[in-house]
Tab-separated table of C-alpha atoms in Angstrom:
chain	number	residue	atom	x	y	z
J	1	MET	CA	-22.936	-0.964	8.473
J	2	LEU	CA	-20.285	-2.660	5.564
J	3	LYS	CA	-18.562	-5.823	6.638
J	4	LEU	CA	-15.255	-5.921	5.429
J	5	ALA	CA	-12.137	-7.483	4.236
J	6	TYR	CA	-7.969	-6.054	3.363
J	7	VAL	CA	-5.717	-6.876	1.909
J	8	GLY	CA	-2.367	-4.564	2.441
J	9	GLY	CA	-4.015	-3.216	6.379
J	10	LEU	CA	-0.300	-3.328	7.600
J	11	GLY	CA	0.515	-1.293	4.754
J	12	MET	CA	1.045	2.928	5.618
J	13	MET	CA	-1.548	3.633	3.287
J	14	ALA	CA	-4.436	1.146	4.455
J	15	GLY	CA	-2.894	0.372	8.674
J	16	PRO	CA	-4.528	3.273	9.631
J	17	ALA	CA	-8.023	2.774	8.653
J	18	ALA	CA	-8.089	0.251	12.195
J	19	THR	CA	-8.239	3.478	13.513
J	20	HIS	CA	-10.446	5.779	11.454
J	21	LEU	CA	-13.348	2.910	11.778
J	22	GLY	CA	-14.540	3.297	15.077
J	23	GLN	CA	-17.385	0.385	16.310
J	24	ASP	CA	-20.249	2.681	15.573
J	25	GLY	CA	-18.286	3.590	11.492
J	26	PRO	CA	-19.941	3.125	8.664
J	27	ALA	CA	-17.869	-0.223	7.981
J	28	ARG	CA	-16.860	-3.111	10.691
J	29	VAL	CA	-13.830	-5.375	8.955
J	30	LEU	CA	-13.563	-8.478	10.410
J	31	ARG	CA	-10.630	-9.765	8.347
J	32	VAL	CA	-6.705	-8.524	7.736
J	33	HIS	CA	-4.916	-10.624	5.587
J	34	ASP	CA	-1.389	-11.009	7.313
J	35	ARG	CA	1.392	-13.020	5.550
J	36	GLY	CA	3.964	-12.599	8.826
J	37	SER	CA	6.271	-9.863	7.241
J	38	LYS	CA	8.035	-7.860	9.673
J	39	GLY	CA	9.290	-4.503	9.586
J	40	GLY	CA	8.069	-0.636	9.628
J	41	LEU	CA	4.751	-0.119	11.343
J	42	ARG	CA	3.158	-3.517	10.932
J	43	ASP	CA	3.153	-4.719	14.674
J	44	ARG	CA	1.577	-1.298	15.335
J	45	TYR	CA	-0.965	-1.896	12.717
J	46	ARG	CA	-1.595	-5.405	13.874
J	47	ALA	CA	-2.607	-4.208	16.858
J	48	ASP	CA	-4.645	-1.632	15.722
J	49	TRP	CA	-7.046	-4.128	13.753
J	50	GLN	CA	-7.023	-6.558	16.670
J	51	ALA	CA	-8.723	-3.570	18.990
J	52	HIS	CA	-11.334	-3.078	15.859
J	53	GLY	CA	-12.378	-5.919	16.205
J	54	ALA	CA	-10.482	-7.896	12.714
J	55	ALA	CA	-8.825	-11.034	13.064
J	56	LEU	CA	-5.824	-11.576	10.978
J	57	VAL	CA	-5.280	-14.327	8.423
J	58	PRO	CA	-2.597	-15.377	6.714
J	59	THR	CA	-4.101	-17.002	3.319
J	60	LEU	CA	-6.519	-15.268	1.027
J	61	PRO	CA	-9.305	-18.497	1.734
J	62	GLN	CA	-9.178	-17.910	4.477
J	63	LEU	CA	-9.556	-13.606	3.835
J	64	VAL	CA	-12.740	-13.770	2.030
J	65	GLY	CA	-14.352	-16.989	3.757
J	66	ASP	CA	-18.306	-18.046	3.511
J	67	GLY	CA	-19.829	-15.213	2.318
J	68	ASP	CA	-20.668	-12.783	4.943
J	69	LEU	CA	-18.174	-9.887	3.756
J	70	ASP	CA	-19.747	-6.983	1.087
J	71	GLY	CA	-16.674	-6.714	-0.386
J	72	VAL	CA	-12.869	-6.717	0.350
J	73	VAL	CA	-10.458	-3.414	0.143
J	74	VAL	CA	-6.772	-4.464	-1.910
J	75	CYS	CA	-4.219	-1.536	-1.388
J	76	ALA	CA	-0.993	-4.078	-2.359
J	77	GLY	CA	1.270	-2.605	-5.109
J	78	LYS	CA	1.348	-2.255	-9.376
J	79	ASN	CA	0.289	-3.923	-12.196
J	80	GLY	CA	2.120	-6.514	-11.732
J	81	ASP	CA	1.354	-7.594	-8.534
J	82	ASP	CA	-2.304	-6.803	-7.478
J	83	VAL	CA	-3.010	-9.041	-11.070
J	84	ALA	CA	-2.685	-12.382	-9.270
J	85	ILE	CA	-4.615	-10.986	-5.897
J	86	ILE	CA	-7.635	-8.958	-7.454
J	87	SER	CA	-8.327	-12.322	-10.191
J	88	GLU	CA	-7.833	-14.507	-7.083
J	89	LEU	CA	-10.074	-12.357	-5.171
J	90	THR	CA	-12.629	-11.664	-8.031
J	91	SER	CA	-12.703	-15.854	-7.870
J	92	ARG	CA	-13.705	-16.663	-4.189
J	93	LEU	CA	-15.948	-13.756	-4.062
J	94	SER	CA	-18.478	-15.272	-6.809
J	95	ALA	CA	-18.066	-18.632	-5.312
J	96	VAL	CA	-19.095	-17.608	-1.907
J	97	ALA	CA	-20.887	-14.616	-2.306
J	98	GLY	CA	-25.268	-14.878	-2.106
J	99	GLN	CA	-24.717	-11.048	-3.211
J	100	ARG	CA	-22.931	-9.159	-5.090
J	101	PRO	CA	-20.111	-8.474	-3.748
J	102	PHE	CA	-17.166	-5.505	-4.628
J	103	ILE	CA	-13.576	-4.962	-4.444
J	104	LEU	CA	-12.157	-1.784	-3.621
J	105	HIS	CA	-8.707	-1.628	-4.873
J	106	LEU	CA	-6.585	1.685	-3.577
J	107	SER	CA	-3.537	0.763	-5.527
J	108	THR	CA	-1.989	3.048	-8.024
J	109	VAL	CA	-2.806	0.928	-10.871
J	110	SER	CA	-1.989	2.097	-14.449
J	111	PRO	CA	-5.242	2.585	-16.678
J	112	ASP	CA	-5.250	-0.046	-18.541
J	113	PHE	CA	-5.220	-2.690	-15.446
J	114	ALA	CA	-8.599	-0.073	-14.087
J	115	GLU	CA	-10.084	-1.042	-17.485
J	116	ALA	CA	-9.420	-4.807	-17.613
J	117	ALA	CA	-10.284	-5.319	-14.135
J	118	THR	CA	-13.781	-4.287	-14.030
J	119	THR	CA	-14.733	-6.129	-17.137
J	120	PHE	CA	-12.750	-9.236	-15.858
J	121	CYS	CA	-15.190	-8.674	-12.439
J	122	THR	CA	-18.269	-8.010	-13.835
J	123	ALA	CA	-18.469	-10.921	-15.923
J	124	ARG	CA	-18.268	-13.087	-12.862
J	125	ARG	CA	-20.615	-10.880	-11.455
J	126	VAL	CA	-18.384	-9.056	-8.985
J	127	ASP	CA	-18.415	-4.870	-8.642
J	128	TYR	CA	-14.518	-3.906	-8.684
J	129	VAL	CA	-13.754	0.198	-8.700
J	130	ASN	CA	-9.890	1.299	-8.199
J	131	TYR	CA	-9.620	4.673	-6.042
J	132	PRO	CA	-6.397	5.542	-6.362
J	133	LEU	CA	-4.817	7.515	-3.077
J	134	THR	CA	-3.034	10.435	-2.878
J	135	GLY	CA	-1.379	12.452	0.417
J	136	GLY	CA	1.549	9.509	1.252
J	137	PRO	CA	1.459	8.312	4.560
J	138	LEU	CA	0.796	10.949	6.393
J	139	GLY	CA	-2.072	11.920	4.856
J	140	ALA	CA	-3.762	8.455	5.441
J	141	GLN	CA	-3.086	8.876	9.191
J	142	LEU	CA	-4.834	11.909	9.548
J	143	GLY	CA	-7.881	10.569	8.098
J	144	GLY	CA	-10.703	12.114	6.828
J	145	ALA	CA	-11.238	14.691	9.887
J	146	ASP	CA	-8.372	16.307	9.539
J	147	PRO	CA	-8.246	18.784	6.225
J	148	LYS	CA	-4.530	17.932	5.028
J	149	GLY	CA	-5.887	14.356	5.004
J	150	MET	CA	-5.252	12.048	2.088
J	151	LEU	CA	-7.249	12.661	-1.065
J	152	ILE	CA	-9.024	9.853	-2.864
J	153	LEU	CA	-9.636	9.372	-6.465
J	154	ALA	CA	-12.782	7.499	-7.324
J	155	SER	CA	-14.290	6.696	-10.891
J	156	GLY	CA	-16.502	3.955	-12.072
J	157	ASP	CA	-19.789	2.547	-10.948
J	158	GLU	CA	-21.621	5.754	-9.328
J	159	ALA	CA	-23.805	3.585	-7.587
J	160	LEU	CA	-21.129	1.905	-5.803
J	161	TYR	CA	-19.236	5.022	-5.176
J	162	GLN	CA	-22.217	6.553	-3.052
J	163	ARG	CA	-22.817	3.050	-1.082
J	164	LEU	CA	-18.787	3.274	-0.520
J	165	LEU	CA	-18.661	7.411	0.869
J	166	PRO	CA	-19.718	6.667	4.680
J	167	LEU	CA	-16.650	4.801	4.049
J	168	LEU	CA	-14.490	7.009	1.811
J	169	GLN	CA	-14.670	10.096	4.543
J	170	ARG	CA	-13.911	8.903	7.199
J	171	LEU	CA	-10.426	7.779	5.103
J	172	GLY	CA	-9.784	11.100	3.279
J	173	HIS	CA	-11.536	13.272	1.039
J	174	PRO	CA	-12.843	11.731	-1.875
J	175	ARG	CA	-13.991	13.019	-4.970
J	176	TYR	CA	-16.047	11.002	-8.241
J	177	PHE	CA	-13.987	11.619	-11.693
J	178	GLY	CA	-16.717	9.642	-13.623
J	179	THR	CA	-18.047	6.218	-14.931
J	180	ALA	CA	-15.080	5.660	-16.526
J	181	PRO	CA	-13.511	2.755	-14.854
J	182	GLY	CA	-9.192	4.279	-15.443
J	183	ALA	CA	-10.770	7.731	-14.541
J	184	GLY	CA	-9.387	7.543	-11.413
J	185	ALA	CA	-5.929	6.223	-12.424
J	186	ILE	CA	-5.269	9.103	-15.373
J	187	THR	CA	-5.934	11.468	-12.328
J	188	LYS	CA	-3.518	9.636	-9.987
J	189	LEU	CA	-0.680	10.221	-12.648
J	190	VAL	CA	-1.694	13.597	-13.659
J	191	GLY	CA	-1.132	14.279	-9.788
J	192	HIS	CA	2.464	12.621	-10.216
J	193	HIS	CA	3.405	14.976	-13.292
J	194	MET	CA	2.728	17.809	-10.825
J	195	VAL	CA	4.767	16.114	-8.148
J	196	PHE	CA	8.150	14.478	-9.710
J	197	ASN	CA	8.561	18.127	-11.502
J	198	GLY	CA	8.251	19.600	-8.551
J	199	LEU	CA	11.221	17.038	-6.888
J	200	ASN	CA	12.774	17.712	-10.215
J	201	GLY	CA	12.768	21.650	-9.606
J	202	ILE	CA	13.620	21.673	-6.072
J	203	ALA	CA	16.568	18.847	-5.902
J	204	THR	CA	18.398	20.902	-9.261
J	205	ALA	CA	17.389	24.191	-6.261
J	206	ALA	CA	19.239	22.216	-3.371
J	207	ALA	CA	22.505	20.859	-6.314
J	208	ILE	CA	22.250	24.804	-7.131
J	209	HIS	CA	23.097	25.850	-3.434
J	210	ALA	CA	25.353	23.419	-2.610
J	211	ASP	CA	27.421	24.171	-5.517
J	212	CYS	CA	27.432	28.333	-5.225
J	213	PHE	CA	26.848	28.040	-1.073
J	214	ASN	CA	27.718	25.261	0.936
J	215	GLN	CA	30.926	24.044	-0.077
J	216	GLY	CA	29.457	21.799	-2.508
J	217	GLN	CA	27.396	20.102	0.064
J	218	LEU	CA	23.803	19.117	0.605
J	219	GLY	CA	22.556	20.050	4.602
J	220	GLY	CA	23.141	22.731	7.206
J	221	ASP	CA	20.404	25.170	8.492
J	222	GLY	CA	21.987	27.600	6.058
J	223	GLN	CA	20.861	25.533	3.267
J	224	TYR	CA	17.515	24.918	5.106
J	225	ASP	CA	16.260	28.652	5.669
J	226	TYR	CA	18.088	29.336	1.976
J	227	LEU	CA	15.710	27.156	-0.034
J	228	GLY	CA	11.885	27.203	2.591
J	229	PHE	CA	12.730	30.783	1.783
J	230	LEU	CA	12.844	30.779	-1.991
J	231	ASN	CA	10.306	28.001	-1.843
J	232	GLY	CA	7.763	30.358	-0.342
J	233	GLY	CA	7.983	32.345	-4.608
J	234	ALA	CA	6.692	31.304	-7.120
J	235	GLY	CA	8.161	28.177	-7.537
J	236	GLY	CA	6.981	26.633	-4.553
J	237	THR	CA	6.600	22.963	-4.857
J	238	ARG	CA	5.024	20.825	-1.148
J	239	GLN	CA	8.473	18.457	-2.238
J	240	TRP	CA	10.076	20.644	-0.361
J	241	ASP	CA	7.917	20.635	2.721
J	242	VAL	CA	6.932	16.513	2.597
J	243	ALA	CA	9.828	15.690	1.134
J	244	LEU	CA	13.804	17.017	0.488
J	245	GLY	CA	12.855	19.350	3.442
J	246	LYS	CA	13.634	16.430	5.488
J	247	GLY	CA	16.470	15.365	4.053
J	248	ILE	CA	18.309	18.365	3.741
J	249	ALA	CA	17.567	19.427	8.061
J	250	SER	CA	18.153	15.496	9.400
J	251	ASP	CA	19.681	14.176	6.577
J	252	SER	CA	16.680	11.471	6.377
J	253	TRP	CA	16.732	10.199	2.907
J	254	ASP	CA	14.414	6.738	3.563
J	255	GLN	CA	11.483	8.619	5.442
J	256	GLY	CA	8.171	9.349	2.635
J	257	PHE	CA	7.853	8.084	-1.207
J	258	SER	CA	9.911	4.825	-1.368
J	259	ILE	CA	11.066	5.087	-4.928
J	260	HIS	CA	9.693	1.233	-5.150
J	261	HIS	CA	7.014	2.711	-6.234
J	262	ALA	CA	7.870	5.854	-7.491
J	263	VAL	CA	10.050	4.604	-10.738
J	264	VAL	CA	6.520	2.420	-11.731
J	265	ASP	CA	4.594	5.498	-11.368
J	266	ALA	CA	6.639	7.747	-12.701
J	267	ILE	CA	6.379	5.223	-15.777
J	268	TYR	CA	3.510	5.183	-15.688
J	269	ALA	CA	2.419	8.654	-15.854
J	270	ALA	CA	5.787	8.929	-18.877
J	271	ARG	CA	2.709	6.462	-20.965
J	272	LEU	CA	0.068	8.185	-19.786
J	273	ALA	CA	2.096	11.395	-21.683
J	274	VAL	CA	2.491	9.580	-24.661
J	275	ALA	CA	-1.208	8.116	-24.716
J	276	ALA	CA	-2.108	11.886	-24.480
J	277	GLY	CA	-0.265	13.100	-27.599
J	278	LEU	CA	1.480	15.013	-25.351
J	279	PRO	CA	4.912	16.619	-26.959
J	280	ARG	CA	8.525	15.171	-25.768
J	281	ILE	CA	9.137	17.603	-22.982
J	282	SER	CA	6.422	16.316	-21.003
J	283	ILE	CA	7.171	12.207	-21.345
J	284	GLN	CA	10.606	12.985	-20.672
J	285	ALA	CA	10.353	14.791	-17.321
J	286	MET	CA	8.804	11.562	-16.528
J	287	THR	CA	11.029	8.903	-18.030
J	288	ASN	CA	13.934	11.883	-16.205
J	289	THR	CA	13.073	10.817	-13.763
J	290	ALA	CA	12.174	6.877	-13.624
J	291	PHE	CA	15.898	6.631	-14.202
J	292	SER	CA	16.929	8.567	-12.257
J	293	PHE	CA	15.354	6.336	-9.906
J	294	SER	CA	16.278	3.241	-11.655
J	295	TYR	CA	20.092	4.452	-10.740
J	296	LEU	CA	19.234	4.235	-6.661
J	297	LEU	CA	17.557	1.532	-7.426
J	298	ASN	CA	20.850	-0.444	-9.383
J	299	ARG	CA	23.630	1.863	-6.732
J	300	TYR	CA	21.972	0.922	-3.949
J	301	PRO	CA	20.227	-2.232	-3.695
J	302	GLY	CA	18.773	-3.136	-0.288
J	303	GLN	CA	18.580	0.451	0.806
J	304	SER	CA	14.915	1.488	1.145
J	305	LEU	CA	15.463	5.089	0.288
J	306	ALA	CA	12.875	8.230	-0.667
J	307	THR	CA	12.343	9.784	-3.793
J	308	HIS	CA	14.385	12.933	-2.609
J	309	ALA	CA	17.133	10.833	-2.216
J	310	VAL	CA	17.725	11.656	-6.421
J	311	ALA	CA	18.453	14.711	-4.795
J	312	ARG	CA	21.895	13.572	-3.904
J	313	GLU	CA	22.662	12.671	-7.110
J	314	MET	CA	22.832	15.665	-8.509
J	315	ILE	CA	25.721	17.487	-6.779
J	316	ARG	CA	28.920	17.835	-8.910
J	317	ALA	CA	30.067	14.998	-7.045
J	318	GLY	CA	27.386	12.470	-8.179
J	319	SER	CA	26.226	13.878	-11.004
J	320	ALA	CA	28.888	12.436	-13.930
J	321	GLY	CA	27.661	9.156	-12.010
J	322	LEU	CA	23.726	10.137	-13.143
J	323	ASP	CA	24.987	11.107	-16.772
J	324	ARG	CA	26.957	7.888	-16.954
J	325	PHE	CA	23.673	5.260	-16.149
J	326	MET	CA	21.200	7.380	-18.214
J	327	THR	CA	23.164	7.082	-21.390
J	328	GLU	CA	24.519	3.741	-21.186
J	329	GLN	CA	20.830	2.672	-20.142
J	330	GLY	CA	19.321	4.597	-23.698
J	331	ALA	CA	17.053	7.286	-21.713
J	332	PHE	CA	17.684	10.030	-24.114
J	333	GLY	CA	16.581	7.823	-27.677
J	334	ALA	CA	15.425	9.025	-30.428
J	335	ASP	CA	11.403	7.652	-29.905
J	336	ALA	CA	9.592	7.896	-26.150
J	337	ASP	CA	7.923	3.911	-26.206
J	338	GLY	CA	11.701	3.355	-26.814
J	339	VAL	CA	13.117	5.273	-23.655
J	340	ILE	CA	10.158	3.525	-21.541
J	341	ALA	CA	10.847	0.265	-22.861
J	342	ALA	CA	14.271	0.624	-22.184
J	343	CYS	CA	13.848	2.249	-18.652
J	344	VAL	CA	11.708	-0.287	-17.607
J	345	ASP	CA	14.285	-2.871	-18.613
J	346	SER	CA	17.264	-1.336	-16.185
J	347	LEU	CA	15.013	-2.506	-13.272
J	348	PRO	CA	15.882	-4.828	-11.072
J	349	ASP	CA	14.132	-7.776	-11.951
J	350	THR	CA	11.506	-8.023	-9.070
J	351	ILE	CA	10.181	-4.016	-10.024
J	352	ARG	CA	10.440	-4.448	-13.358
J	353	ASP	CA	7.875	-7.783	-12.630
J	354	SER	CA	5.544	-5.687	-10.853
J	355	ALA	CA	5.085	-2.368	-13.453
J	356	LEU	CA	3.915	-4.641	-16.610
J	357	LEU	CA	2.621	-2.312	-18.677
J	358	GLU	CA	-0.106	-2.978	-21.082
J	359	VAL	CA	-2.394	-5.236	-19.209
J	360	SER	CA	-5.914	-7.062	-20.569
J	361	VAL	CA	-8.500	-9.172	-19.699
J	362	ASP	CA	-6.215	-12.626	-19.814
J	363	HIS	CA	-3.703	-11.658	-17.310
J	364	PHE	CA	-6.253	-11.582	-14.535
J	365	GLU	CA	-7.606	-15.140	-16.914
J	366	SER	CA	-3.679	-16.394	-16.180
J	367	CYS	CA	-3.861	-16.072	-12.938
J	368	LEU	CA	-7.353	-17.796	-11.392
J	369	PRO	CA	-6.761	-20.147	-9.342
């Protein structure tokens, strides 16, 4: 049985692990990082972890302990958030561990983060793998026992993957994509191209329906029925079922994929398209998405909105404001790299810092405690 600690264990994607990992399961979680933050389902997950037998601790030194862990699971933020966490955990694990420990990193980060982290950790005799998750909070809640549970996109050291497989199968549905450290991250961003293109398609459909058939408004049984029927055809997307359908049916625009996370993921997806030599039509789809999320973040500071809230800015009454923001911020420039940089610059400060493009080993070394 693996002995673990969790960073990010009170979040929507990692919190459900407390109930998936029974006392007789493949892993026991000894400690969970708890900074005392309020809101969301944190109190529920605190209770679940305590029922599992885990202690809630406020600092990373307390989390790592004195060498009694096989590894630490991290499900936290983006490049700029997690570089310091991985750096400190690696340093502390290396100092106290009797046998070679591991870091299982479940956050969505860029491929160069995963590659640099692997190099940094390996030099300090700590194994590192990045296995991004996809399927949203519902997929995390359903876990590996349900066919609709979240997917776990694994890559890196194959022996470590086999060691972790019983754990992963409790949490979701893992698939291994090879030994390249960044292959899981690449696969997550490939999925984001599918997600965000689907979101734009169904949001566009809703905006046209609003203008032609619904007095310029979003919502109502008629619109829900219309789009639900059409989504059963060749243009169907799960973004109707898991996202926009909730907004149309119940005026719910805050439940789902948070734009605070999605905007950075869209930027990473755009950078991947550039690196892969894709045409501008593929790159621009991601930068347009990222700019639309940036617009929401700037227009509604302090509000928690999900990605499908962009549909509200696409109807006739709101589209001019979105167009103006994107034009003024440089969304339609001639150079793709310049457009990506402009998008990052358009973000609120805290989110801009979390993006941290072009990660290297130096970033981890500069964060050593």
